[in-house]
Amino acid sequence: MEKGNFHRHRRLRRSESMRSLVRETYLHKEDLIYPIFAVEEENVKREIPSMPGVYHYSLDHLNEEIREVVELGIQSVMMFGVPNHKDAIGSEAYCDTGIVQRAIKQIKAEFPDLTVIADTCLCQYTDHGHCGVIEDGYVQNDQSLELLTQTAITQAKAGADIIAPSNMMDGFVSAIRQGLDEAGFVDVPVMSYAVKFSSAFYGPFRDAAHSTPQFGDRKTYQMDPANRLEAIREAESDIAEGADFLMVKPALAYLDIIRELKDRFPLPMVAYNVSGEYSMIKAASQNGWLNEQEVVLEKLTSMKRAGADLIITYFAKDAARWLDQ
């Protein structure tokens, strides 16, 4: 122990250069994945009211947005689709001419080096807003797997670089992996939403994707926020079924889960910084209650420190600009 009987930790914080020298965690633009919503209309760039700064794009405006993303140095986007037509079995999700399939084809034709990740789910495409087939008021697990597998195959055919199933049906990674392999897409990886909690932080996304459940909730397939051990079991299952990435969603309220999975499993870890986390900061900053730039970079760094290798975030474009400063 030093003179005075205490350690002088402040020695390593005396200047910005000293703090930079001993910094343990860095956030890079390459870590960021930007979510984009494509709609089946024309001449649309429409701001989502509950997510200021996030827009719906029709295909005729999509390339403008992608070009800006690429010029900012972001290397990956995640595509979500908002179809005009919905039905009980989400048929537009696995249609070769669905909105996400067309968006992926268009992006890859113009920006072949950009990594395009396809969200693979049914809730935006079903008229009941659930992530699978409904019978007797209950989401049927195995019937839903067949439709999810068809969706993944059509997305891979369209050119998706990564398939990201988000529906939380049991066996979804196994079914999709088998379907992709049999269709000749053995080199297309699966980014599993392995640990997706049933969360109130998804509210603004449901406005954006028009995917609010028309009855009940998603608690039979999404996880109880109170459960840590169940998260480990979910991740173990997905790894055994062939997942190439593991994701935790939401991120900010579940940093302990990210750390736990990172310490246990060797796969790349993805954190989804969800819509509610985005909208809270946007609302507070617009009211002058928070410094948006400082809070966002602090928050994203906390996800990296917890163990995330990649972060899906609606702040990706802003963060990329701030990291350049």
PDB file of N, CA, C and O in Angstrom, residues 206-275:
ATOM      1  N   ARG A 206     -43.079  -2.164 -32.940  1.00  0.00           N
ATOM      2  CA  ARG A 206     -44.359  -2.699 -33.412  1.00  0.00           C
ATOM      3  C   ARG A 206     -45.138  -1.639 -34.188  1.00  0.00           C
ATOM      4  O   ARG A 206     -45.893  -1.973 -35.104  1.00  0.00           O
ATOM      5  N   ASP A 207     -44.937  -0.381 -33.840  1.00  0.00           N
ATOM      6  CA  ASP A 207     -45.513   0.691 -34.662  1.00  0.00           C
ATOM      7  C   ASP A 207     -44.849   0.704 -36.038  1.00  0.00           C
ATOM      8  O   ASP A 207     -45.515   0.874 -37.068  1.00  0.00           O
ATOM      9  N   ALA A 208     -43.539   0.527 -36.046  1.00  0.00           N
ATOM     10  CA  ALA A 208     -42.790   0.602 -37.301  1.00  0.00           C
ATOM     11  C   ALA A 208     -43.102  -0.585 -38.205  1.00  0.00           C
ATOM     12  O   ALA A 208     -43.224  -0.437 -39.422  1.00  0.00           O
ATOM     13  N   ALA A 209     -43.207  -1.778 -37.624  1.00  0.00           N
ATOM     14  CA  ALA A 209     -43.396  -2.988 -38.422  1.00  0.00           C
ATOM     15  C   ALA A 209     -44.861  -3.377 -38.552  1.00  0.00           C
ATOM     16  O   ALA A 209     -45.180  -4.367 -39.223  1.00  0.00           O
ATOM     17  N   HIS A 210     -45.750  -2.617 -37.905  1.00  0.00           N
ATOM     18  CA  HIS A 210     -47.185  -2.926 -37.911  1.00  0.00           C
ATOM     19  C   HIS A 210     -47.393  -4.374 -37.449  1.00  0.00           C
ATOM     20  O   HIS A 210     -48.087  -5.160 -38.103  1.00  0.00           O
ATOM     21  N   SER A 211     -46.775  -4.732 -36.323  1.00  0.00           N
ATOM     22  CA  SER A 211     -46.755  -6.130 -35.906  1.00  0.00           C
ATOM     23  C   SER A 211     -47.301  -6.344 -34.495  1.00  0.00           C
ATOM     24  O   SER A 211     -46.994  -7.355 -33.868  1.00  0.00           O
ATOM     25  N   THR A 212     -48.105  -5.421 -34.010  1.00  0.00           N
ATOM     26  CA  THR A 212     -48.675  -5.592 -32.674  1.00  0.00           C
ATOM     27  C   THR A 212     -49.613  -6.797 -32.649  1.00  0.00           C
ATOM     28  O   THR A 212     -50.490  -6.915 -33.516  1.00  0.00           O
ATOM     29  N   PRO A 213     -49.470  -7.728 -31.699  1.00  0.00           N
ATOM     30  CA  PRO A 213     -50.395  -8.873 -31.632  1.00  0.00           C
ATOM     31  C   PRO A 213     -51.835  -8.407 -31.477  1.00  0.00           C
ATOM     32  O   PRO A 213     -52.119  -7.504 -30.685  1.00  0.00           O
ATOM     33  N   GLN A 214     -52.735  -9.026 -32.257  1.00  0.00           N
ATOM     34  CA  GLN A 214     -54.137  -8.634 -32.220  1.00  0.00           C
ATOM     35  C   GLN A 214     -54.894  -9.275 -31.055  1.00  0.00           C
ATOM     36  O   GLN A 214     -56.033  -8.922 -30.772  1.00  0.00           O
ATOM     37  N   PHE A 215     -54.257 -10.232 -30.405  1.00  0.00           N
ATOM     38  CA  PHE A 215     -54.817 -10.810 -29.176  1.00  0.00           C
ATOM     39  C   PHE A 215     -53.653 -11.382 -28.369  1.00  0.00           C
ATOM     40  O   PHE A 215     -52.599 -11.754 -28.918  1.00  0.00           O
ATOM     41  N   GLY A 216     -53.839 -11.437 -27.069  1.00  0.00           N
ATOM     42  CA  GLY A 216     -52.842 -12.056 -26.207  1.00  0.00           C
ATOM     43  C   GLY A 216     -51.489 -11.363 -26.267  1.00  0.00           C
ATOM     44  O   GLY A 216     -51.384 -10.162 -26.549  1.00  0.00           O
ATOM     45  N   ASP A 217     -50.447 -12.133 -25.991  1.00  0.00           N
ATOM     46  CA  ASP A 217     -49.084 -11.611 -26.018  1.00  0.00           C
ATOM     47  C   ASP A 217     -48.155 -12.714 -26.522  1.00  0.00           C
ATOM     48  O   ASP A 217     -48.621 -13.750 -26.993  1.00  0.00           O
ATOM     49  N   ARG A 218     -46.854 -12.502 -26.415  1.00  0.00           N
ATOM     50  CA  ARG A 218     -45.885 -13.457 -26.962  1.00  0.00           C
ATOM     51  C   ARG A 218     -45.132 -14.201 -25.858  1.00  0.00           C
ATOM     52  O   ARG A 218     -44.034 -14.705 -26.090  1.00  0.00           O
ATOM     53  N   LYS A 219     -45.745 -14.274 -24.693  1.00  0.00           N
ATOM     54  CA  LYS A 219     -45.016 -14.820 -23.551  1.00  0.00           C
ATOM     55  C   LYS A 219     -44.859 -16.341 -23.593  1.00  0.00           C
ATOM     56  O   LYS A 219     -44.077 -16.889 -22.822  1.00  0.00           O
ATOM     57  N   THR A 220     -45.595 -17.038 -24.491  1.00  0.00           N
ATOM     58  CA  THR A 220     -45.368 -18.489 -24.572  1.00  0.00           C
ATOM     59  C   THR A 220     -44.159 -18.816 -25.442  1.00  0.00           C
ATOM     60  O   THR A 220     -43.674 -19.945 -25.422  1.00  0.00           O
ATOM     61  N   TYR A 221     -43.699 -17.871 -26.229  1.00  0.00           N
ATOM     62  CA  TYR A 221     -42.512 -18.173 -27.033  1.00  0.00           C
ATOM     63  C   TYR A 221     -41.342 -17.239 -26.762  1.00  0.00           C
ATOM     64  O   TYR A 221     -40.196 -17.626 -26.974  1.00  0.00           O
ATOM     65  N   GLN A 222     -41.572 -16.021 -26.311  1.00  0.00           N
ATOM     66  CA  GLN A 222     -40.459 -15.171 -25.899  1.00  0.00           C
ATOM     67  C   GLN A 222     -40.214 -15.368 -24.394  1.00  0.00           C
ATOM     68  O   GLN A 222     -41.101 -15.759 -23.653  1.00  0.00           O
ATOM     69  N   MET A 223     -39.019 -15.037 -23.961  1.00  0.00           N
ATOM     70  CA  MET A 223     -38.604 -15.427 -22.610  1.00  0.00           C
ATOM     71  C   MET A 223     -39.078 -14.487 -21.509  1.00  0.00           C
ATOM     72  O   MET A 223     -39.240 -13.285 -21.704  1.00  0.00           O
ATOM     73  N   ASP A 224     -39.235 -15.057 -20.321  1.00  0.00           N
ATOM     74  CA  ASP A 224     -39.537 -14.299 -19.107  1.00  0.00           C
ATOM     75  C   ASP A 224     -38.320 -13.443 -18.736  1.00  0.00           C
ATOM     76  O   ASP A 224     -37.216 -13.975 -18.580  1.00  0.00           O
ATOM     77  N   PRO A 225     -38.503 -12.122 -18.600  1.00  0.00           N
ATOM     78  CA  PRO A 225     -37.354 -11.266 -18.269  1.00  0.00           C
ATOM     79  C   PRO A 225     -36.654 -11.628 -16.964  1.00  0.00           C
ATOM     80  O   PRO A 225     -35.517 -11.212 -16.736  1.00  0.00           O
ATOM     81  N   ALA A 226     -37.290 -12.413 -16.139  1.00  0.00           N
ATOM     82  CA  ALA A 226     -36.687 -12.743 -14.836  1.00  0.00           C
ATOM     83  C   ALA A 226     -35.696 -13.898 -14.916  1.00  0.00           C
ATOM     84  O   ALA A 226     -35.015 -14.192 -13.930  1.00  0.00           O
ATOM     85  N   ASN A 227     -35.593 -14.568 -16.089  1.00  0.00           N
ATOM     86  CA  ASN A 227     -34.881 -15.845 -16.136  1.00  0.00           C
ATOM     87  C   ASN A 227     -33.481 -15.743 -16.747  1.00  0.00           C
ATOM     88  O   ASN A 227     -33.323 -15.318 -17.897  1.00  0.00           O
ATOM     89  N   ARG A 228     -32.498 -16.164 -15.971  1.00  0.00           N
ATOM     90  CA  ARG A 228     -31.100 -16.207 -16.420  1.00  0.00           C
ATOM     91  C   ARG A 228     -30.719 -17.615 -16.885  1.00  0.00           C
ATOM     92  O   ARG A 228     -30.135 -17.790 -17.956  1.00  0.00           O
ATOM     93  N   LEU A 229     -31.065 -18.619 -16.111  1.00  0.00           N
ATOM     94  CA  LEU A 229     -30.690 -19.986 -16.465  1.00  0.00           C
ATOM     95  C   LEU A 229     -31.379 -20.436 -17.755  1.00  0.00           C
ATOM     96  O   LEU A 229     -30.802 -21.168 -18.566  1.00  0.00           O
ATOM     97  N   GLU A 230     -32.612 -19.984 -17.949  1.00  0.00           N
ATOM     98  CA  GLU A 230     -33.320 -20.330 -19.184  1.00  0.00           C
ATOM     99  C   GLU A 230     -32.597 -19.750 -20.403  1.00  0.00           C
ATOM    100  O   GLU A 230     -32.567 -20.370 -21.473  1.00  0.00           O
ATOM    101  N   ALA A 231     -32.000 -18.575 -20.239  1.00  0.00           N
ATOM    102  CA  ALA A 231     -31.238 -17.972 -21.345  1.00  0.00           C
ATOM    103  C   ALA A 231     -30.071 -18.866 -21.740  1.00  0.00           C
ATOM    104  O   ALA A 231     -29.768 -19.028 -22.931  1.00  0.00           O
ATOM    105  N   ILE A 232     -29.436 -19.463 -20.762  1.00  0.00           N
ATOM    106  CA  ILE A 232     -28.318 -20.363 -21.062  1.00  0.00           C
ATOM    107  C   ILE A 232     -28.816 -21.594 -21.815  1.00  0.00           C
ATOM    108  O   ILE A 232     -28.202 -22.042 -22.788  1.00  0.00           O
ATOM    109  N   ARG A 233     -29.955 -22.116 -21.378  1.00  0.00           N
ATOM    110  CA  ARG A 233     -30.503 -23.295 -22.070  1.00  0.00           C
ATOM    111  C   ARG A 233     -30.879 -22.965 -23.516  1.00  0.00           C
ATOM    112  O   ARG A 233     -30.651 -23.758 -24.438  1.00  0.00           O
ATOM    113  N   GLU A 234     -31.472 -21.802 -23.707  1.00  0.00           N
ATOM    114  CA  GLU A 234     -31.854 -21.398 -25.070  1.00  0.00           C
ATOM    115  C   GLU A 234     -30.612 -21.292 -25.968  1.00  0.00           C
ATOM    116  O   GLU A 234     -30.613 -21.738 -27.112  1.00  0.00           O
ATOM    117  N   ALA A 235     -29.560 -20.681 -25.446  1.00  0.00           N
ATOM    118  CA  ALA A 235     -28.336 -20.522 -26.235  1.00  0.00           C
ATOM    119  C   ALA A 235     -27.707 -21.878 -26.535  1.00  0.00           C
ATOM    120  O   ALA A 235     -27.244 -22.131 -27.660  1.00  0.00           O
ATOM    121  N   GLU A 236     -27.669 -22.751 -25.551  1.00  0.00           N
ATOM    122  CA  GLU A 236     -27.103 -24.095 -25.765  1.00  0.00           C
ATOM    123  C   GLU A 236     -27.846 -24.835 -26.870  1.00  0.00           C
ATOM    124  O   GLU A 236     -27.238 -25.499 -27.727  1.00  0.00           O
ATOM    125  N   SER A 237     -29.175 -24.737 -26.862  1.00  0.00           N
ATOM    126  CA  SER A 237     -29.968 -25.411 -27.889  1.00  0.00           C
ATOM    127  C   SER A 237     -29.632 -24.882 -29.275  1.00  0.00           C
ATOM    128  O   SER A 237     -29.459 -25.650 -30.229  1.00  0.00           O
ATOM    129  N   ASP A 238     -29.540 -23.567 -29.388  1.00  0.00           N
ATOM    130  CA  ASP A 238     -29.293 -22.978 -30.705  1.00  0.00           C
ATOM    131  C   ASP A 238     -27.909 -23.330 -31.224  1.00  0.00           C
ATOM    132  O   ASP A 238     -27.721 -23.542 -32.427  1.00  0.00           O
ATOM    133  N   ILE A 239     -26.928 -23.385 -30.339  1.00  0.00           N
ATOM    134  CA  ILE A 239     -25.578 -23.775 -30.770  1.00  0.00           C
ATOM    135  C   ILE A 239     -25.602 -25.219 -31.260  1.00  0.00           C
ATOM    136  O   ILE A 239     -25.033 -25.550 -32.316  1.00  0.00           O
ATOM    137  N   ALA A 240     -26.268 -26.092 -30.511  1.00  0.00           N
ATOM    138  CA  ALA A 240     -26.359 -27.501 -30.908  1.00  0.00           C
ATOM    139  C   ALA A 240     -27.076 -27.660 -32.238  1.00  0.00           C
ATOM    140  O   ALA A 240     -26.795 -28.600 -32.998  1.00  0.00           O
ATOM    141  N   GLU A 241     -28.002 -26.738 -32.556  1.00  0.00           N
ATOM    142  CA  GLU A 241     -28.778 -26.833 -33.795  1.00  0.00           C
ATOM    143  C   GLU A 241     -28.067 -26.196 -34.986  1.00  0.00           C
ATOM    144  O   GLU A 241     -28.547 -26.282 -36.111  1.00  0.00           O
ATOM    145  N   GLY A 242     -26.936 -25.506 -34.734  1.00  0.00           N
ATOM    146  CA  GLY A 242     -26.174 -24.979 -35.861  1.00  0.00           C
ATOM    147  C   GLY A 242     -26.107 -23.474 -35.985  1.00  0.00           C
ATOM    148  O   GLY A 242     -25.728 -22.967 -37.053  1.00  0.00           O
ATOM    149  N   ALA A 243     -26.426 -22.722 -34.926  1.00  0.00           N
ATOM    150  CA  ALA A 243     -26.333 -21.264 -34.997  1.00  0.00           C
ATOM    151  C   ALA A 243     -24.884 -20.836 -35.189  1.00  0.00           C
ATOM    152  O   ALA A 243     -23.961 -21.450 -34.637  1.00  0.00           O
ATOM    153  N   ASP A 244     -24.699 -19.762 -35.954  1.00  0.00           N
ATOM    154  CA  ASP A 244     -23.357 -19.216 -36.182  1.00  0.00           C
ATOM    155  C   ASP A 244     -23.111 -17.966 -35.352  1.00  0.00           C
ATOM    156  O   ASP A 244     -21.952 -17.583 -35.141  1.00  0.00           O
ATOM    157  N   PHE A 245     -24.172 -17.283 -34.948  1.00  0.00           N
ATOM    158  CA  PHE A 245     -24.110 -16.114 -34.066  1.00  0.00           C
ATOM    159  C   PHE A 245     -25.158 -16.330 -32.966  1.00  0.00           C
ATOM    160  O   PHE A 245     -26.176 -16.995 -33.200  1.00  0.00           O
ATOM    161  N   LEU A 246     -24.931 -15.722 -31.811  1.00  0.00           N
ATOM    162  CA  LEU A 246     -25.950 -15.672 -30.758  1.00  0.00           C
ATOM    163  C   LEU A 246     -26.337 -14.223 -30.535  1.00  0.00           C
ATOM    164  O   LEU A 246     -25.484 -13.338 -30.537  1.00  0.00           O
ATOM    165  N   MET A 247     -27.638 -14.002 -30.328  1.00  0.00           N
ATOM    166  CA  MET A 247     -28.098 -12.639 -30.066  1.00  0.00           C
ATOM    167  C   MET A 247     -28.858 -12.573 -28.747  1.00  0.00           C
ATOM    168  O   MET A 247     -29.564 -13.527 -28.391  1.00  0.00           O
ATOM    169  N   VAL A 248     -28.705 -11.459 -28.058  1.00  0.00           N
ATOM    170  CA  VAL A 248     -29.520 -11.151 -26.888  1.00  0.00           C
ATOM    171  C   VAL A 248     -30.337  -9.902 -27.214  1.00  0.00           C
ATOM    172  O   VAL A 248     -29.804  -8.894 -27.681  1.00  0.00           O
ATOM    173  N   LYS A 249     -31.634  -9.980 -26.970  1.00  0.00           N
ATOM    174  CA  LYS A 249     -32.544  -8.879 -27.278  1.00  0.00           C
ATOM    175  C   LYS A 249     -33.591  -8.772 -26.180  1.00  0.00           C
ATOM    176  O   LYS A 249     -34.209  -9.802 -25.849  1.00  0.00           O
ATOM    177  N   PRO A 250     -33.803  -7.588 -25.619  1.00  0.00           N
ATOM    178  CA  PRO A 250     -33.110  -6.311 -25.790  1.00  0.00           C
ATOM    179  C   PRO A 250     -31.703  -6.360 -25.187  1.00  0.00           C
ATOM    180  O   PRO A 250     -31.331  -7.330 -24.544  1.00  0.00           O
ATOM    181  N   ALA A 251     -30.969  -5.263 -25.356  1.00  0.00           N
ATOM    182  CA  ALA A 251     -29.588  -5.241 -24.884  1.00  0.00           C
ATOM    183  C   ALA A 251     -29.444  -4.597 -23.511  1.00  0.00           C
ATOM    184  O   ALA A 251     -28.895  -5.190 -22.583  1.00  0.00           O
ATOM    185  N   LEU A 252     -29.940  -3.371 -23.377  1.00  0.00           N
ATOM    186  CA  LEU A 252     -29.536  -2.553 -22.231  1.00  0.00           C
ATOM    187  C   LEU A 252     -29.995  -3.126 -20.889  1.00  0.00           C
ATOM    188  O   LEU A 252     -29.257  -3.073 -19.901  1.00  0.00           O
ATOM    189  N   ALA A 253     -31.187  -3.677 -20.843  1.00  0.00           N
ATOM    190  CA  ALA A 253     -31.690  -4.225 -19.576  1.00  0.00           C
ATOM    191  C   ALA A 253     -31.168  -5.639 -19.316  1.00  0.00           C
ATOM    192  O   ALA A 253     -31.480  -6.227 -18.272  1.00  0.00           O
ATOM    193  N   TYR A 254     -30.359  -6.176 -20.254  1.00  0.00           N
ATOM    194  CA  TYR A 254     -29.920  -7.573 -20.142  1.00  0.00           C
ATOM    195  C   TYR A 254     -28.404  -7.700 -20.370  1.00  0.00           C
ATOM    196  O   TYR A 254     -27.931  -8.691 -20.924  1.00  0.00           O
ATOM    197  N   LEU A 255     -27.658  -6.705 -19.910  1.00  0.00           N
ATOM    198  CA  LEU A 255     -26.206  -6.743 -20.070  1.00  0.00           C
ATOM    199  C   LEU A 255     -25.602  -7.917 -19.309  1.00  0.00           C
ATOM    200  O   LEU A 255     -24.578  -8.479 -19.715  1.00  0.00           O
ATOM    201  N   ASP A 256     -26.220  -8.289 -18.194  1.00  0.00           N
ATOM    202  CA  ASP A 256     -25.710  -9.436 -17.434  1.00  0.00           C
ATOM    203  C   ASP A 256     -25.830 -10.723 -18.243  1.00  0.00           C
ATOM    204  O   ASP A 256     -24.948 -11.598 -18.181  1.00  0.00           O
ATOM    205  N   ILE A 257     -26.895 -10.836 -19.045  1.00  0.00           N
ATOM    206  CA  ILE A 257     -27.069 -12.033 -19.869  1.00  0.00           C
ATOM    207  C   ILE A 257     -26.027 -12.064 -20.991  1.00  0.00           C
ATOM    208  O   ILE A 257     -25.459 -13.115 -21.305  1.00  0.00           O
ATOM    209  N   ILE A 258     -25.776 -10.905 -21.599  1.00  0.00           N
ATOM    210  CA  ILE A 258     -24.743 -10.837 -22.636  1.00  0.00           C
ATOM    211  C   ILE A 258     -23.404 -11.313 -22.071  1.00  0.00           C
ATOM    212  O   ILE A 258     -22.704 -12.129 -22.672  1.00  0.00           O
ATOM    213  N   ARG A 259     -23.042 -10.802 -20.910  1.00  0.00           N
ATOM    214  CA  ARG A 259     -21.768 -11.195 -20.300  1.00  0.00           C
ATOM    215  C   ARG A 259     -21.739 -12.690 -20.002  1.00  0.00           C
ATOM    216  O   ARG A 259     -20.736 -13.369 -20.242  1.00  0.00           O
ATOM    217  N   GLU A 260     -22.827 -13.201 -19.461  1.00  0.00           N
ATOM    218  CA  GLU A 260     -22.853 -14.617 -19.095  1.00  0.00           C
ATOM    219  C   GLU A 260     -22.685 -15.512 -20.329  1.00  0.00           C
ATOM    220  O   GLU A 260     -21.908 -16.475 -20.319  1.00  0.00           O
ATOM    221  N   LEU A 261     -23.380 -15.188 -21.397  1.00  0.00           N
ATOM    222  CA  LEU A 261     -23.277 -16.001 -22.612  1.00  0.00           C
ATOM    223  C   LEU A 261     -21.894 -15.850 -23.253  1.00  0.00           C
ATOM    224  O   LEU A 261     -21.324 -16.828 -23.761  1.00  0.00           O
ATOM    225  N   LYS A 262     -21.354 -14.640 -23.219  1.00  0.00           N
ATOM    226  CA  LYS A 262     -20.028 -14.413 -23.797  1.00  0.00           C
ATOM    227  C   LYS A 262     -18.978 -15.242 -23.075  1.00  0.00           C
ATOM    228  O   LYS A 262     -18.046 -15.770 -23.695  1.00  0.00           O
ATOM    229  N   ASP A 263     -19.110 -15.339 -21.760  1.00  0.00           N
ATOM    230  CA  ASP A 263     -18.140 -16.116 -20.980  1.00  0.00           C
ATOM    231  C   ASP A 263     -18.282 -17.621 -21.208  1.00  0.00           C
ATOM    232  O   ASP A 263     -17.324 -18.373 -21.042  1.00  0.00           O
ATOM    233  N   ARG A 264     -19.484 -18.056 -21.588  1.00  0.00           N
ATOM    234  CA  ARG A 264     -19.733 -19.490 -21.714  1.00  0.00           C
ATOM    235  C   ARG A 264     -19.529 -20.045 -23.123  1.00  0.00           C
ATOM    236  O   ARG A 264     -19.140 -21.199 -23.277  1.00  0.00           O
ATOM    237  N   PHE A 265     -19.832 -19.220 -24.136  1.00  0.00           N
ATOM    238  CA  PHE A 265     -19.900 -19.754 -25.499  1.00  0.00           C
ATOM    239  C   PHE A 265     -18.958 -18.992 -26.437  1.00  0.00           C
ATOM    240  O   PHE A 265     -18.811 -17.776 -26.321  1.00  0.00           O
ATOM    241  N   PRO A 266     -18.359 -19.687 -27.415  1.00  0.00           N
ATOM    242  CA  PRO A 266     -17.347 -19.047 -28.267  1.00  0.00           C
ATOM    243  C   PRO A 266     -17.897 -18.358 -29.513  1.00  0.00           C
ATOM    244  O   PRO A 266     -17.128 -17.823 -30.299  1.00  0.00           O
ATOM    245  N   LEU A 267     -19.218 -18.335 -29.714  1.00  0.00           N
ATOM    246  CA  LEU A 267     -19.752 -17.739 -30.943  1.00  0.00           C
ATOM    247  C   LEU A 267     -19.758 -16.211 -30.861  1.00  0.00           C
ATOM    248  O   LEU A 267     -19.808 -15.638 -29.767  1.00  0.00           O
ATOM    249  N   PRO A 268     -19.720 -15.542 -32.022  1.00  0.00           N
ATOM    250  CA  PRO A 268     -19.880 -14.076 -32.025  1.00  0.00           C
ATOM    251  C   PRO A 268     -21.183 -13.683 -31.327  1.00  0.00           C
ATOM    252  O   PRO A 268     -22.236 -14.270 -31.585  1.00  0.00           O
ATOM    253  N   MET A 269     -21.093 -12.677 -30.466  1.00  0.00           N
ATOM    254  CA  MET A 269     -22.244 -12.254 -29.660  1.00  0.00           C
ATOM    255  C   MET A 269     -22.821 -10.952 -30.228  1.00  0.00           C
ATOM    256  O   MET A 269     -22.092  -9.985 -30.458  1.00  0.00           O
ATOM    257  N   VAL A 270     -24.133 -10.934 -30.435  1.00  0.00           N
ATOM    258  CA  VAL A 270     -24.813  -9.775 -30.999  1.00  0.00           C
ATOM    259  C   VAL A 270     -25.784  -9.221 -29.960  1.00  0.00           C
ATOM    260  O   VAL A 270     -26.542  -9.982 -29.351  1.00  0.00           O
ATOM    261  N   ALA A 271     -25.762  -7.913 -29.760  1.00  0.00           N
ATOM    262  CA  ALA A 271     -26.721  -7.243 -28.878  1.00  0.00           C
ATOM    263  C   ALA A 271     -27.681  -6.432 -29.742  1.00  0.00           C
ATOM    264  O   ALA A 271     -27.237  -5.709 -30.637  1.00  0.00           O
ATOM    265  N   TYR A 272     -28.972  -6.536 -29.476  1.00  0.00           N
ATOM    266  CA  TYR A 272     -29.955  -5.731 -30.205  1.00  0.00           C
ATOM    267  C   TYR A 272     -30.407  -4.582 -29.302  1.00  0.00           C
ATOM    268  O   TYR A 272     -31.128  -4.777 -28.336  1.00  0.00           O
ATOM    269  N   ASN A 273     -29.913  -3.405 -29.652  1.00  0.00           N
ATOM    270  CA  ASN A 273     -30.291  -2.161 -28.960  1.00  0.00           C
ATOM    271  C   ASN A 273     -31.659  -1.731 -29.520  1.00  0.00           C
ATOM    272  O   ASN A 273     -31.738  -1.090 -30.548  1.00  0.00           O
ATOM    273  N   VAL A 274     -32.725  -2.104 -28.823  1.00  0.00           N
ATOM    274  CA  VAL A 274     -34.056  -2.129 -29.431  1.00  0.00           C
ATOM    275  C   VAL A 274     -34.725  -0.752 -29.476  1.00  0.00           C
ATOM    276  O   VAL A 274     -34.224   0.228 -28.926  1.00  0.00           O
ATOM    277  N   SER A 275     -35.895  -0.740 -30.091  1.00  0.00           N
ATOM    278  CA  SER A 275     -36.594   0.514 -30.382  1.00  0.00           C
ATOM    279  C   SER A 275     -36.926   1.319 -29.128  1.00  0.00           C
ATOM    280  O   SER A 275     -36.796   2.545 -29.126  1.00  0.00           O
TER     281      SER A 275
END
